[in-house]
Amino acid sequence: MWIVRLALRRPYTFVVVALLLVVLGVVTVQRMPTDIFPNVDIPVVTVIWSFTGIAPEDMEKRVVTVSERAFTTTVNDIEHMESQSMYGVGVIKVFFHPSAKVEMAVAQITSISQSLLRTLPAGFTPPLIIRYSASSVPILQLSVTSKVLPKEQLFDYANNFVRTQLATVQGAAVSLPYGGKARQIMVDLNPKALNGYGLSAIDVVNAINAQNLILPSGTAKIGTREYSVQLNSSPDTVEGLNNLPIRAVNGAVVFVRDVAQVRDGFSVQANIVSAGNRRASLLTVLKGGGASTIDVVRRVKDTFSMPTFVYQVSGEYAMIAAAANNGWIDGDRAMMESLLGFKRAGADGILTYFAPKAAEKIKAGG
């Protein structure tokens, strides 16, 4: 054959090509992401509108329906939409055709959502827009506990310090913490005092909004120098909000402290996390669609240098179990290899549905 004759005439060329293939193959194997759970790219974008206190009927008629109509005229390649309206929350799932460019769709949805804010009830903020992926599954959980810190400070620490460090881990996505109490500046009204001064809650709201502002004040040029001018339009401390005047009643100025108390508090707690009989805040780390579970585990462990426990997601367990039941793979070997992969990545413990079966195999010396 011609290729044999060519190899005999130029043996060194074929030796170099063979060595090059070996080197490239080794490099490719080392850099290839290792994962059992496949990368499932589903073109779905979720739009979440939130407004505390709004009824489901109003959310549907005033927000969700208006948004759906706007999406149909400005967003390309929509296959269908699904929506759900709940108390204070409206969720719209936009499904796209398989060939759609999801990045462009997210940009279009973001643009039209910003434009819709003008037509929505006053007080609405831009929606949370999430690109959904079936491969983004939770693989790690980090618990933040303390013997001395209150629950609101635990949540604040987990959200503003731990979560920001996880954001730098390649391939990891982190949701808001569970448990703890979200920090808020609370204004506790005294109804009897308000009634005695002839005031209402809206008077207190308007007074605080009007006197707690960050305003551009410009500069003042004096001689050869130009100075920045700062206005005293916002109190420096939470206690300073108590000293804001509301209005004059019968010749006397009524301050916020006369009818209310402003404090550094927390919002209504919606979930509780307990670790070691102590209140805690829990962070869930999700694997990005194209990332390797093992690589994410190793990077998180390297970032915090602490004991790390990982999840083997139910989808991966179901895939291995189904393939073993059909006789396509050796179930025991696939189970142990999937668990050993987490161990090689540096995991100190694994939470898995295979736990009883794996324990029996390890005990038997397998």
Coordinates of C-alpha atoms in Angstrom, one line a residue:
M1 CA 0.0 0.0 0.0
W2 CA 1.1 3.6 -0.6
I3 CA 1.2 4.5 3.1
V4 CA 3.5 1.6 3.8
R5 CA 5.8 2.6 1.0
L6 CA 5.8 6.2 2.3
A7 CA 6.6 5.0 5.8
L8 CA 9.5 2.9 4.6
R9 CA 10.9 5.9 2.6
R10 CA 10.5 8.4 5.5
P11 CA 10.7 6.4 8.7
Y12 CA 11.8 9.4 10.9
T13 CA 8.8 11.4 9.9
F14 CA 6.4 8.6 11.0
V15 CA 8.4 8.2 14.3
V16 CA 8.0 11.9 15.1
V17 CA 4.3 11.8 14.2
A18 CA 3.8 8.7 16.4
L19 CA 5.6 10.4 19.4
L20 CA 3.6 13.6 18.9
L21 CA 0.4 11.6 19.0
V22 CA 1.5 9.9 22.2
V23 CA 2.4 13.2 23.9
L24 CA -0.8 14.9 22.8
G25 CA -2.8 12.0 24.0
V26 CA -1.2 12.0 27.5
V27 CA -1.8 15.8 27.8
T28 CA -5.4 15.5 26.6
V29 CA -6.1 12.7 29.1
Q30 CA -4.7 14.7 32.0
R31 CA -6.6 17.9 31.1
M32 CA -9.9 16.1 30.3
P33 CA -12.7 16.8 32.9
T34 CA -13.7 13.6 34.7
D35 CA -17.3 13.2 35.6
I36 CA -20.0 10.5 35.5
F37 CA -22.9 12.8 35.4
P38 CA -23.2 14.1 31.8
N39 CA -23.4 17.7 30.8
V40 CA -27.1 18.3 29.9
D41 CA -27.6 21.7 28.2
I42 CA -31.3 22.6 28.4
P43 CA -32.1 26.0 26.9
V44 CA -34.3 27.3 29.7
V45 CA -34.2 30.7 31.4
T46 CA -36.1 31.5 34.6
V47 CA -37.3 35.0 35.4
I48 CA -38.2 35.6 39.1
W49 CA -40.1 38.7 40.1
S50 CA -40.4 39.4 43.8
F51 CA -42.4 42.0 45.8
T52 CA -43.1 41.5 49.4
G53 CA -46.8 41.5 50.3
I54 CA -48.3 41.4 46.8
A55 CA -51.2 38.9 46.3
P56 CA -50.9 36.1 43.8
E57 CA -53.8 37.5 41.7
D58 CA -52.1 40.9 41.4
M59 CA -48.7 39.3 40.7
E60 CA -50.3 37.3 37.8
K61 CA -52.4 40.2 36.3
R62 CA -50.0 43.1 36.8
V63 CA -46.6 41.5 36.4
V64 CA -46.5 37.9 35.0
T65 CA -49.0 38.3 32.2
V66 CA -47.5 41.7 31.1
S67 CA -44.0 40.1 31.1
E68 CA -45.1 37.1 29.1
R69 CA -46.7 39.3 26.4
A70 CA -43.5 41.4 26.2
F71 CA -41.2 38.4 25.9
T72 CA -43.2 37.0 23.0
T73 CA -42.5 40.1 20.9
T74 CA -38.9 40.8 21.9
V75 CA -37.2 37.5 22.6
N76 CA -36.2 35.2 19.8
D77 CA -36.6 31.4 19.5
I78 CA -39.1 30.8 22.3
E79 CA -40.6 27.3 22.3
H80 CA -43.1 27.8 25.1
M81 CA -43.4 29.5 28.5
E82 CA -44.6 28.4 31.9
S83 CA -45.4 30.7 34.9
Q84 CA -46.5 30.4 38.5
S85 CA -47.7 33.2 40.7
M86 CA -47.4 32.9 44.5
Y87 CA -47.6 35.3 47.4
G88 CA -44.9 37.9 46.8
V89 CA -43.2 35.9 44.0
G90 CA -43.8 35.4 40.3
V91 CA -41.8 32.8 38.4
I92 CA -41.7 32.6 34.6
K93 CA -39.9 29.7 32.8
V94 CA -39.0 30.5 29.2
F95 CA -38.2 27.4 27.1
F96 CA -36.2 27.8 23.9
H97 CA -35.7 25.7 20.8
P98 CA -32.6 23.5 20.9
S99 CA -30.7 25.7 18.4
A100 CA -31.4 28.9 20.3
K101 CA -28.5 31.1 21.6
V102 CA -29.3 31.3 25.3
E103 CA -26.8 34.1 25.9
M104 CA -28.6 36.4 23.5
A105 CA -31.9 35.3 25.0
V106 CA -30.8 36.3 28.5
A107 CA -29.7 39.7 27.2
Q108 CA -33.0 40.3 25.5
I109 CA -35.0 39.2 28.6
T110 CA -32.9 41.5 30.8
S111 CA -33.4 44.4 28.4
I112 CA -37.2 44.1 28.2
S113 CA -37.5 43.5 31.9
Q114 CA -35.7 46.8 32.6
S115 CA -38.2 48.5 30.3
L116 CA -41.2 46.9 32.0
L117 CA -40.3 48.4 35.4
R118 CA -41.9 51.7 34.3
T119 CA -45.3 50.1 33.8
L120 CA -45.2 47.9 37.0
P121 CA -46.5 49.1 40.4
A122 CA -44.2 51.4 42.3
G123 CA -41.5 49.7 44.3
F124 CA -40.7 46.8 42.0
T125 CA -37.0 46.0 41.4
P126 CA -35.5 44.2 38.4
P127 CA -36.1 40.5 38.3
L128 CA -33.6 37.7 39.0
I129 CA -32.8 36.0 35.7
I130 CA -31.3 32.5 35.9
R131 CA -30.1 30.3 33.1
Y132 CA -31.2 26.8 34.1
S133 CA -29.0 23.7 33.5
A134 CA -29.8 20.2 34.5
S135 CA -26.1 19.6 35.1
S136 CA -25.9 22.3 37.9
V137 CA -26.4 20.0 40.9
P138 CA -25.4 20.5 44.5
I139 CA -22.2 18.6 45.4
L140 CA -21.0 20.4 48.6
Q141 CA -22.4 22.0 51.7
L142 CA -20.6 24.4 54.1
S143 CA -21.9 25.0 57.6
V144 CA -21.1 28.1 59.6
T145 CA -21.7 27.8 63.3
S146 CA -20.6 29.8 66.4
K147 CA -21.0 29.6 70.1
V148 CA -21.2 33.4 70.6
L149 CA -22.4 35.0 67.4
P150 CA -26.2 35.5 67.0
K151 CA -28.1 34.0 64.0
E152 CA -28.3 37.3 62.1
Q153 CA -24.5 37.7 62.3
L154 CA -24.0 34.1 61.2
F155 CA -26.1 34.7 58.0
D156 CA -24.2 38.0 57.4
Y157 CA -20.8 36.3 57.7
A158 CA -21.8 33.4 55.5
N159 CA -23.3 35.6 52.8
N160 CA -20.7 38.4 52.7
F161 CA -17.5 36.6 53.5
V162 CA -17.6 32.9 53.0
R163 CA -19.8 33.1 49.9
T164 CA -17.5 35.7 48.2
Q165 CA -14.5 33.3 48.6
L166 CA -16.4 30.5 47.0
A167 CA -17.2 32.8 44.0
T168 CA -13.6 32.6 43.0
V169 CA -13.6 28.8 42.7
Q170 CA -13.7 27.8 39.1
G171 CA -16.8 25.7 38.1
A172 CA -18.6 26.4 41.4
A173 CA -21.9 28.3 41.8
V174 CA -23.2 29.3 45.3
S175 CA -26.7 30.1 46.3
L176 CA -27.8 32.3 49.2
P177 CA -27.3 30.8 52.7
Y178 CA -30.0 28.7 54.4
G179 CA -30.7 29.3 58.1
G180 CA -29.7 32.3 60.1
K181 CA -31.5 35.6 59.9
A182 CA -31.1 38.1 57.1
R183 CA -29.9 41.4 58.5
Q184 CA -32.3 44.4 58.1
I185 CA -32.7 47.8 59.7
M186 CA -36.0 47.6 61.4
V187 CA -38.4 50.4 62.5
D188 CA -40.6 49.3 65.3
L189 CA -43.7 51.6 65.5
N190 CA -45.6 52.5 68.6
P191 CA -49.3 52.7 67.6
K192 CA -50.3 54.5 70.8
A193 CA -47.7 57.2 70.4
L194 CA -48.6 57.6 66.7
N195 CA -52.2 58.0 67.6
G196 CA -51.4 60.5 70.3
Y197 CA -49.5 62.8 67.9
G198 CA -52.0 62.3 65.1
L199 CA -49.5 60.6 62.9
S200 CA -49.6 57.5 60.7
A201 CA -47.1 54.9 59.7
I202 CA -46.7 56.5 56.2
D203 CA -45.6 59.8 57.9
V204 CA -42.7 57.9 59.5
V205 CA -41.8 56.2 56.2
N206 CA -41.8 59.5 54.3
A207 CA -39.7 61.2 56.9
I208 CA -37.0 58.5 56.9
N209 CA -37.0 58.3 53.0
A210 CA -36.7 62.1 52.7
Q211 CA -33.8 62.5 55.2
N212 CA -31.8 59.3 54.5
L213 CA -30.4 60.1 51.0
I214 CA -27.2 59.9 49.1
L215 CA -27.2 63.0 46.9
P216 CA -24.6 64.3 44.5
S217 CA -23.5 67.7 45.9
G218 CA -20.8 68.7 43.4
T219 CA -17.8 70.8 44.2
A220 CA -16.9 74.4 45.3
K221 CA -14.1 76.3 43.7
I222 CA -12.4 78.7 46.1
G223 CA -9.4 80.5 44.8
T224 CA -7.0 78.1 43.0
R225 CA -8.5 75.0 44.7
E226 CA -11.6 73.0 44.0
Y227 CA -13.2 71.3 47.0
S228 CA -15.6 68.4 47.2
V229 CA -18.8 69.3 49.0
Q230 CA -20.5 66.6 51.0
L231 CA -24.1 67.0 52.4
N232 CA -25.2 65.7 55.7
S233 CA -28.1 63.9 54.1
S234 CA -27.7 60.4 55.6
P235 CA -27.1 59.4 59.3
D236 CA -23.7 57.7 60.0
T237 CA -25.2 55.2 62.4
V238 CA -28.4 53.3 62.9
E239 CA -29.1 55.3 66.1
G240 CA -29.0 58.5 64.1
L241 CA -32.2 57.5 62.3
N242 CA -34.0 57.8 65.7
N243 CA -33.2 61.6 65.7
L244 CA -34.8 62.4 62.4
P245 CA -37.7 64.9 62.7
I246 CA -41.1 63.9 61.3
R247 CA -43.2 67.0 61.6
A248 CA -44.2 69.8 64.1
V249 CA -47.3 69.0 66.1
N250 CA -48.8 71.7 68.3
G251 CA -45.6 73.7 68.1
A252 CA -43.4 70.8 69.1
V253 CA -41.2 68.8 66.7
V254 CA -41.9 65.1 66.8
F255 CA -38.9 62.9 66.2
V256 CA -38.7 59.3 65.0
R257 CA -37.7 58.2 68.5
D258 CA -40.9 59.6 69.9
V259 CA -43.1 57.2 67.9
A260 CA -40.8 54.4 66.9
Q261 CA -37.5 52.7 67.5
V262 CA -35.0 52.1 64.8
R263 CA -32.6 49.1 65.4
D264 CA -30.2 46.8 63.6
G265 CA -32.4 43.7 63.4
F266 CA -33.4 41.0 61.0
S267 CA -36.2 40.0 58.6
V268 CA -38.7 37.2 59.4
Q269 CA -36.8 33.9 59.5
A270 CA -38.1 31.4 56.9
N271 CA -35.9 28.4 57.6
I272 CA -33.7 27.0 60.4
V273 CA -30.4 25.1 60.2
S274 CA -29.0 23.2 63.2
A275 CA -25.5 21.8 63.5
G276 CA -24.3 20.1 66.6
N277 CA -27.3 21.4 68.6
R278 CA -26.4 25.0 67.6
R279 CA -28.0 27.3 65.2
A280 CA -26.1 27.5 61.9
S281 CA -26.0 29.0 58.4
L282 CA -25.7 26.5 55.5
L283 CA -24.1 27.2 52.1
T284 CA -24.8 24.9 49.1
V285 CA -22.1 24.7 46.4
L286 CA -23.4 23.7 43.0
K287 CA -21.3 22.3 40.1
G288 CA -21.5 24.4 36.9
G289 CA -22.8 22.6 33.8
G290 CA -19.5 22.1 32.1
A291 CA -17.3 21.7 35.2
S292 CA -15.9 18.5 36.7
T293 CA -17.3 17.5 40.1
I294 CA -13.9 16.2 41.2
D295 CA -12.1 19.4 40.2
V296 CA -14.7 21.6 42.1
V297 CA -14.3 19.5 45.2
R298 CA -10.5 19.8 45.1
R299 CA -10.6 23.6 44.5
V300 CA -13.0 24.2 47.4
K301 CA -10.9 22.1 49.7
D302 CA -7.7 24.0 48.7
T303 CA -9.5 27.3 49.2
F304 CA -10.6 26.6 52.8
S305 CA -8.2 23.9 54.0
M306 CA -10.9 22.3 56.1
P307 CA -12.6 18.9 56.2
T308 CA -14.9 18.6 53.1
F309 CA -17.9 16.4 52.7
V310 CA -19.4 16.0 49.3
Y311 CA -22.7 14.8 47.8
Q312 CA -23.1 12.1 45.2
V313 CA -26.1 13.4 43.4
S314 CA -29.2 11.2 43.1
G315 CA -29.0 11.5 39.2
E316 CA -25.5 9.9 39.2
Y317 CA -26.6 7.2 41.6
A318 CA -29.7 6.4 39.5
M319 CA -27.6 6.2 36.3
I320 CA -25.1 3.7 37.8
A321 CA -27.9 1.6 39.3
A322 CA -29.9 1.5 36.1
A323 CA -26.9 0.6 34.0
A324 CA -25.9 -2.2 36.4
N325 CA -29.4 -3.6 36.5
N326 CA -29.5 -3.8 32.7
G327 CA -26.1 -5.6 32.7
W328 CA -24.3 -2.8 30.8
I329 CA -21.6 -2.3 33.5
D330 CA -20.2 -3.9 36.5
G331 CA -22.2 -2.1 39.2
D332 CA -19.8 -2.7 42.1
R333 CA -16.8 -1.5 40.2
A334 CA -18.6 1.6 38.9
M335 CA -19.9 2.4 42.4
M336 CA -16.5 2.1 44.0
E337 CA -14.7 4.1 41.2
S338 CA -17.2 6.9 41.5
L339 CA -16.7 7.1 45.2
L340 CA -12.9 6.8 45.0
G341 CA -12.9 9.7 42.5
F342 CA -14.2 11.9 45.3
K343 CA -11.6 10.6 47.7
R344 CA -8.8 11.2 45.2
A345 CA -10.1 14.8 44.9
G346 CA -9.6 15.3 48.6
A347 CA -13.0 14.7 50.1
D348 CA -13.0 13.7 53.7
G349 CA -16.5 12.2 53.6
I350 CA -19.2 11.3 51.0
L351 CA -22.9 11.4 51.3
T352 CA -24.4 8.8 48.9
Y353 CA -27.2 6.4 48.5
F354 CA -24.5 3.7 47.9
A355 CA -23.4 4.1 51.5
P356 CA -24.8 0.7 52.9
K357 CA -23.7 -1.3 49.9
A358 CA -20.2 0.4 49.8
A359 CA -19.8 -0.2 53.6
E360 CA -20.6 -3.9 53.1
K361 CA -18.1 -4.2 50.2
I362 CA -15.3 -2.4 52.2
K363 CA -16.0 -4.6 55.2
A364 CA -15.7 -7.7 53.0
G365 CA -12.3 -6.5 51.7
G366 CA -13.5 -5.4 48.3

